[in-house]
mmCIF file of C-alpha atoms and ligand atoms in Angstrom:
data_model
loop_
_atom_site.group_PDB
_atom_site.id
_atom_site.type_symbol
_atom_site.label_atom_id
_atom_site.label_comp_id
_atom_site.label_asym_id
_atom_site.label_seq_id
_atom_site.Cartn_x
_atom_site.Cartn_y
_atom_site.Cartn_z
ATOM 1 C CA MET Z 276 -12.060 5.584 -14.561
ATOM 2 C CA SER Z 277 -12.798 2.417 -12.718
ATOM 3 C CA LYS Z 278 -11.260 0.987 -9.574
ATOM 4 C CA LEU Z 279 -8.587 -1.678 -10.062
ATOM 5 C CA PRO Z 280 -8.856 -4.934 -8.071
ATOM 6 C CA LEU Z 281 -6.597 -4.991 -5.001
ATOM 7 C CA VAL Z 282 -3.985 -7.706 -4.486
ATOM 8 C CA ILE Z 283 -4.459 -9.209 -1.024
ATOM 9 C CA TYR Z 284 -1.749 -10.763 1.200
ATOM 10 C CA PRO Z 285 -0.326 -13.485 0.974
ATOM 11 C CA ASP Z 286 -0.169 -13.046 -2.837
ATOM 12 C CA GLU Z 287 3.316 -13.541 -4.358
ATOM 13 C CA ILE Z 288 2.994 -10.232 -6.247
ATOM 14 C CA LEU Z 289 3.435 -8.452 -2.892
ATOM 15 C CA LYS Z 290 6.724 -10.283 -2.275
ATOM 16 C CA THR Z 291 8.339 -9.347 -5.598
ATOM 17 C CA ARG Z 292 10.838 -6.497 -6.031
ATOM 18 C CA CYS Z 293 9.536 -4.007 -8.627
ATOM 19 C CA SER Z 294 11.475 -2.741 -11.628
ATOM 20 C CA ASP Z 295 11.980 0.874 -12.711
ATOM 21 C CA VAL Z 296 9.516 2.551 -15.055
ATOM 22 C CA ALA Z 297 11.406 2.953 -18.356
ATOM 23 C CA ALA Z 298 9.242 5.670 -19.932
ATOM 24 C CA ILE Z 299 6.239 7.730 -18.813
ATOM 25 C CA ASP Z 300 3.952 6.972 -21.759
ATOM 26 C CA GLN Z 301 0.156 6.863 -22.179
ATOM 27 C CA ASP Z 302 -0.023 3.404 -20.574
ATOM 28 C CA ILE Z 303 1.738 4.670 -17.425
ATOM 29 C CA PHE Z 304 -0.367 7.843 -17.406
ATOM 30 C CA ASP Z 305 -3.617 5.832 -17.549
ATOM 31 C CA PHE Z 306 -2.333 3.350 -14.968
ATOM 32 C CA VAL Z 307 -1.361 6.072 -12.465
ATOM 33 C CA THR Z 308 -4.754 7.749 -12.935
ATOM 34 C CA ALA Z 309 -6.439 4.410 -12.186
ATOM 35 C CA MET Z 310 -4.168 3.889 -9.161
ATOM 36 C CA ALA Z 311 -5.254 7.236 -7.676
ATOM 37 C CA GLU Z 312 -8.934 6.405 -8.288
ATOM 38 C CA THR Z 313 -8.418 3.025 -6.623
ATOM 39 C CA MET Z 314 -6.684 4.620 -3.625
ATOM 40 C CA TYR Z 315 -9.460 7.210 -3.112
ATOM 41 C CA GLY Z 316 -12.175 4.631 -3.793
ATOM 42 C CA SER Z 317 -10.708 2.344 -1.104
ATOM 43 C CA ASN Z 318 -10.225 5.175 1.434
ATOM 44 C CA GLY Z 319 -6.468 4.620 1.418
ATOM 45 C CA ILE Z 320 -3.817 7.291 1.943
ATOM 46 C CA GLY Z 321 -1.269 5.485 -0.220
ATOM 47 C CA LEU Z 322 -1.085 2.780 -2.871
ATOM 48 C CA ALA Z 323 1.853 1.022 -4.530
ATOM 49 C CA ALA Z 324 1.677 -0.482 -8.039
ATOM 50 C CA PRO Z 325 2.125 -4.124 -6.892
ATOM 51 C CA GLN Z 326 -1.065 -3.736 -4.809
ATOM 52 C CA VAL Z 327 -2.895 -3.494 -8.125
ATOM 53 C CA ALA Z 328 -0.854 -6.294 -9.708
ATOM 54 C CA ARG Z 329 1.975 -4.476 -11.523
ATOM 55 C CA ASN Z 330 5.547 -4.882 -10.300
ATOM 56 C CA ILE Z 331 6.763 -1.427 -11.351
ATOM 57 C CA ARG Z 332 8.097 1.426 -9.192
ATOM 58 C CA ILE Z 333 5.092 3.754 -8.824
ATOM 59 C CA MET Z 334 3.192 4.980 -5.771
ATOM 60 C CA THR Z 335 0.264 7.343 -5.253
ATOM 61 C CA VAL Z 336 0.006 9.131 -1.906
ATOM 62 C CA ASP Z 337 -2.461 11.618 -0.405
ATOM 63 C CA VAL Z 338 -2.451 12.044 3.354
ATOM 64 C CA GLU Z 339 -4.754 15.115 3.257
ATOM 65 C CA GLN Z 340 -7.777 13.792 1.375
ATOM 66 C CA GLU Z 341 -10.262 15.811 3.434
ATOM 67 C CA ASP Z 342 -8.904 18.895 1.684
ATOM 68 C CA GLY Z 343 -10.306 17.805 -1.669
ATOM 69 C CA ARG Z 344 -7.484 15.724 -3.149
ATOM 70 C CA LYS Z 345 -5.133 18.688 -3.189
ATOM 71 C CA ALA Z 346 -2.194 16.726 -1.849
ATOM 72 C CA LEU Z 347 -2.073 13.897 -4.437
ATOM 73 C CA LEU Z 348 1.477 12.807 -5.173
ATOM 74 C CA ASN Z 349 2.199 10.467 -8.081
ATOM 75 C CA LEU Z 350 5.756 9.253 -7.533
ATOM 76 C CA ILE Z 351 7.557 7.340 -10.282
ATOM 77 C CA ASN Z 352 10.877 5.584 -9.584
ATOM 78 C CA PRO Z 353 11.009 7.161 -6.103
ATOM 79 C CA VAL Z 354 14.182 7.025 -4.005
ATOM 80 C CA ILE Z 355 14.657 7.905 -0.328
ATOM 81 C CA VAL Z 356 18.010 9.676 -0.432
ATOM 82 C CA GLU Z 357 18.209 10.626 3.261
ATOM 83 C CA ALA Z 358 16.455 9.490 6.462
ATOM 84 C CA HIS Z 359 16.653 10.868 10.001
ATOM 85 C CA GLY Z 360 15.188 10.130 13.444
ATOM 86 C CA ARG Z 361 12.799 7.430 14.598
ATOM 87 C CA THR Z 362 9.023 7.219 14.982
ATOM 88 C CA THR Z 363 6.319 4.604 15.587
ATOM 89 C CA TYR Z 364 2.846 4.588 14.067
ATOM 90 C CA GLU Z 365 -0.177 2.263 13.958
ATOM 91 C CA GLU Z 366 -0.242 1.355 10.244
ATOM 92 C CA GLY Z 367 -2.813 -0.367 8.098
ATOM 93 C CA CYS Z 368 -2.589 -1.604 4.501
ATOM 94 C CA LEU Z 369 -5.168 -2.046 1.719
ATOM 95 C CA SER Z 370 -3.601 -5.466 1.020
ATOM 96 C CA PHE Z 371 -4.312 -6.610 4.617
ATOM 97 C CA PRO Z 372 -8.037 -5.892 5.197
ATOM 98 C CA GLY Z 373 -8.805 -5.412 8.884
ATOM 99 C CA LEU Z 374 -5.196 -5.549 10.111
ATOM 100 C CA SER Z 375 -3.196 -2.812 11.826
ATOM 101 C CA ALA Z 376 0.145 -2.951 13.621
ATOM 102 C CA GLU Z 377 2.607 -0.565 15.294
ATOM 103 C CA ILE Z 378 5.566 -0.143 12.958
ATOM 104 C CA LYS Z 379 8.899 1.590 13.580
ATOM 105 C CA ARG Z 380 9.996 3.988 10.821
ATOM 106 C CA ARG Z 381 12.401 6.856 10.176
ATOM 107 C CA LYS Z 382 10.901 10.225 11.148
ATOM 108 C CA GLN Z 383 12.047 12.536 8.349
ATOM 109 C CA ILE Z 384 13.015 11.552 4.829
ATOM 110 C CA HIS Z 385 14.239 13.284 1.704
ATOM 111 C CA VAL Z 386 12.664 11.913 -1.470
ATOM 112 C CA GLN Z 387 13.551 12.129 -5.146
ATOM 113 C CA ALA Z 388 11.125 10.881 -7.799
ATOM 114 C CA TYR Z 389 9.650 11.676 -11.211
ATOM 115 C CA ASN Z 390 6.149 13.079 -11.552
ATOM 116 C CA LEU Z 391 3.728 12.288 -14.403
ATOM 117 C CA ALA Z 392 5.107 15.183 -16.434
ATOM 118 C CA GLY Z 393 8.523 13.535 -16.318
ATOM 119 C CA ASP Z 394 10.021 16.221 -14.055
ATOM 120 C CA LEU Z 395 12.379 15.281 -11.235
ATOM 121 C CA VAL Z 396 10.787 16.270 -7.912
ATOM 122 C CA ASP Z 397 12.773 16.582 -4.726
ATOM 123 C CA PHE Z 398 11.248 17.170 -1.280
ATOM 124 C CA ASP Z 399 11.443 16.602 2.476
ATOM 125 C CA ALA Z 400 8.671 14.655 4.213
ATOM 126 C CA ASP Z 401 7.792 14.405 7.908
ATOM 127 C CA GLY Z 402 4.880 13.039 9.963
ATOM 128 C CA LEU Z 403 2.259 10.871 8.251
ATOM 129 C CA LEU Z 404 3.527 11.709 4.746
ATOM 130 C CA SER Z 405 6.980 10.370 5.627
ATOM 131 C CA ILE Z 406 5.512 7.176 7.154
ATOM 132 C CA CYS Z 407 3.216 6.614 4.192
ATOM 133 C CA ILE Z 408 5.998 7.028 1.602
ATOM 134 C CA GLN Z 409 8.220 4.582 3.548
ATOM 135 C CA HIS Z 410 5.330 2.057 3.695
ATOM 136 C CA GLU Z 411 4.759 2.316 -0.084
ATOM 137 C CA MET Z 412 8.528 2.218 -0.763
ATOM 138 C CA ASP Z 413 8.632 -1.110 1.078
ATOM 139 C CA HIS Z 414 5.918 -2.437 -1.279
ATOM 140 C CA LEU Z 415 8.129 -1.513 -4.261
ATOM 141 C CA ASN Z 416 10.877 -3.657 -2.709
ATOM 142 C CA GLY Z 417 8.570 -6.644 -2.127
ATOM 143 C CA VAL Z 418 8.319 -5.890 1.609
ATOM 144 C CA THR Z 419 5.029 -5.571 3.535
ATOM 145 C CA PHE Z 420 4.523 -3.886 6.921
ATOM 146 C CA VAL Z 421 4.321 -7.203 8.788
ATOM 147 C CA ASP Z 422 7.894 -7.896 7.613
ATOM 148 C CA ARG Z 423 8.902 -4.929 9.814
ATOM 149 C CA LEU Z 424 7.686 -6.705 12.975
ATOM 150 C CA ASN Z 425 9.989 -8.979 14.963
ATOM 151 C CA PRO Z 426 9.585 -12.684 14.031
ATOM 152 C CA VAL Z 427 7.442 -13.552 17.092
ATOM 153 C CA GLN Z 428 5.061 -10.598 16.621
ATOM 154 C CA ARG Z 429 4.875 -11.271 12.886
ATOM 155 C CA LYS Z 430 3.897 -14.904 13.408
ATOM 156 C CA LEU Z 431 1.070 -13.935 15.808
ATOM 157 C CA VAL Z 432 -0.215 -11.040 13.686
ATOM 158 C CA VAL Z 433 -0.166 -13.035 10.430
ATOM 159 C CA ARG Z 434 -1.833 -16.030 12.100
ATOM 160 C CA ASP Z 435 -4.672 -13.844 13.448
ATOM 161 C CA TYR Z 436 -4.991 -12.060 10.112
ATOM 162 C CA LEU Z 437 -5.263 -15.307 8.146
ATOM 163 C CA LYS Z 438 -7.751 -16.714 10.682
ATOM 164 C CA GLN Z 439 -9.940 -13.616 10.387
ATOM 165 C CA ARG Z 440 -9.727 -13.738 6.568
ATOM 166 C CA THR Z 441 -10.861 -17.331 6.569
ATOM 167 C CA TRP Z 442 -13.866 -16.481 8.749
ATOM 168 C CA ASP Z 443 -14.822 -13.491 6.583
ATOM 169 C CA GLU Z 444 -14.652 -15.656 3.489
ATOM 170 C CA GLU Z 445 -16.652 -18.371 5.228
ATOM 171 C CA ASP Z 446 -19.316 -15.792 6.190
ATOM 172 C CA GLU Z 447 -19.532 -14.647 2.562
ATOM 173 C CA ARG Z 448 -19.845 -18.227 1.413
ATOM 174 C CA LEU Z 449 -22.620 -18.929 3.944
ATOM 175 C CA ASP Z 450 -24.439 -15.705 2.981
ATOM 176 C CA ALA Z 451 -24.319 -16.794 -0.648
ATOM 177 C CA ILE Z 452 -25.714 -20.218 0.261
ATOM 178 C CA ARG Z 453 -28.504 -18.633 2.369
ATOM 179 C CA ALA Z 454 -29.377 -16.293 -0.497
ATOM 180 C CA VAL Z 455 -29.795 -19.290 -2.816
ATOM 181 C CA HIS Z 456 -32.011 -21.100 -0.282
ATOM 182 C CA GLU Z 457 -34.172 -18.036 0.345
ATOM 183 C CA SER Z 458 -34.794 -17.547 -3.343
ATOM 184 C CA THR Z 459 -36.030 -21.139 -3.882
HETATM 185 ZN ZN1 LIG L 532 0.443 -1.309 2.116
#
């Protein structure tokens, strides 16, 4: 299974609310398998379907990858039915290469979702798992973690992010030009 290309901010796909998965068929099964491969291959702890260009309500999460992928959760049509407490965590996102920001979240959540077998799963989450599921749930609603910052912080963080992206792309472009010159 190959890695899917990641959608990078500020793509419109990341700002679109996702629709429910109507049926867990072979297409969804293959897609979720590819999502998990993409998440592991990108060293991410969570991935939402819009990050690989499909606006449907699916997330893959594994916050304990060192343990040999034992904690992989494939959540289809997930819902946070209860949330308690407050916490803050320095979050990153595969759709924002190089960016991290302190984000306020709920501490504990209760989640309901379908798994790939079509069974309803129901569980409490705390710590990093809770934060990660809330981050991916935002993606399913067309919300990214910078939207959780206050407007002043968001403006600064997004400006720096876009500036850094431009320079990275410029470096790549210059490397490509140099490579052409060196080969002639
Ligand atoms: Zn993200």
